[in-house]
Amino acid sequence: MPIEVPWREVSAETLTNLIEEYVTRDGTDYGEQEVPLATKVEQVRRMLERGECRLMFDEATESVDLVMVS
């Protein structure tokens, strides 16, 4: 069962690295127009701030993922 990680408790560098990994994954196409990496990272950071996504740790796979809140 994944565990929510308080994103504010993660170092700024680590959080940026996690977000960059997330937004550069295959299947994260932003449409016809190319969006700069810094813009994508800032968009996800704002989603975390607004509570629209969460940082989750999966003990079974020992991995961290960003999950959208519905």
PDB file of C-alpha atoms in Angstrom, residues 27-62:
ATOM      1  CA  GLY A  27       3.397   9.043 -22.303  1.00  0.00           C
ATOM      2  CA  THR A  28       3.547  12.527 -20.779  1.00  0.00           C
ATOM      3  CA  ASP A  29       3.008  14.315 -24.075  1.00  0.00           C
ATOM      4  CA  TYR A  30       1.913  17.927 -23.767  1.00  0.00           C
ATOM      5  CA  GLY A  31       0.337  18.115 -27.225  1.00  0.00           C
ATOM      6  CA  GLU A  32       1.465  19.767 -30.438  1.00  0.00           C
ATOM      7  CA  GLN A  33       3.358  22.596 -28.743  1.00  0.00           C
ATOM      8  CA  GLU A  34       6.674  21.888 -27.029  1.00  0.00           C
ATOM      9  CA  VAL A  35       6.656  22.960 -23.365  1.00  0.00           C
ATOM     10  CA  PRO A  36      10.012  23.730 -21.681  1.00  0.00           C
ATOM     11  CA  LEU A  37      11.061  21.371 -18.876  1.00  0.00           C
ATOM     12  CA  ALA A  38      11.166  24.224 -16.342  1.00  0.00           C
ATOM     13  CA  THR A  39       7.549  25.102 -17.171  1.00  0.00           C
ATOM     14  CA  LYS A  40       6.418  21.490 -16.765  1.00  0.00           C
ATOM     15  CA  VAL A  41       8.212  21.245 -13.404  1.00  0.00           C
ATOM     16  CA  GLU A  42       6.625  24.486 -12.180  1.00  0.00           C
ATOM     17  CA  GLN A  43       3.157  23.296 -13.256  1.00  0.00           C
ATOM     18  CA  VAL A  44       3.516  20.088 -11.238  1.00  0.00           C
ATOM     19  CA  ARG A  45       4.964  21.972  -8.259  1.00  0.00           C
ATOM     20  CA  ARG A  46       1.865  24.212  -8.246  1.00  0.00           C
ATOM     21  CA  MET A  47      -0.354  21.127  -8.438  1.00  0.00           C
ATOM     22  CA  LEU A  48       1.369  19.809  -5.288  1.00  0.00           C
ATOM     23  CA  GLU A  49       0.851  23.157  -3.559  1.00  0.00           C
ATOM     24  CA  ARG A  50      -2.863  23.143  -4.454  1.00  0.00           C
ATOM     25  CA  GLY A  51      -3.292  19.529  -3.354  1.00  0.00           C
ATOM     26  CA  GLU A  52      -4.130  18.358  -6.875  1.00  0.00           C
ATOM     27  CA  CYS A  53      -1.452  15.671  -6.772  1.00  0.00           C
ATOM     28  CA  ARG A  54       0.428  13.821  -4.075  1.00  0.00           C
ATOM     29  CA  LEU A  55       3.861  12.332  -3.659  1.00  0.00           C
ATOM     30  CA  MET A  56       3.511   8.628  -2.874  1.00  0.00           C
ATOM     31  CA  PHE A  57       6.073   6.020  -1.777  1.00  0.00           C
ATOM     32  CA  ASP A  58       5.448   2.366  -2.642  1.00  0.00           C
ATOM     33  CA  GLU A  59       7.197   0.075  -0.160  1.00  0.00           C
ATOM     34  CA  ALA A  60       6.844  -2.995  -2.377  1.00  0.00           C
ATOM     35  CA  THR A  61       8.736  -1.439  -5.293  1.00  0.00           C
ATOM     36  CA  GLU A  62      10.709   1.077  -3.191  1.00  0.00           C
TER      37      GLU A  62
END
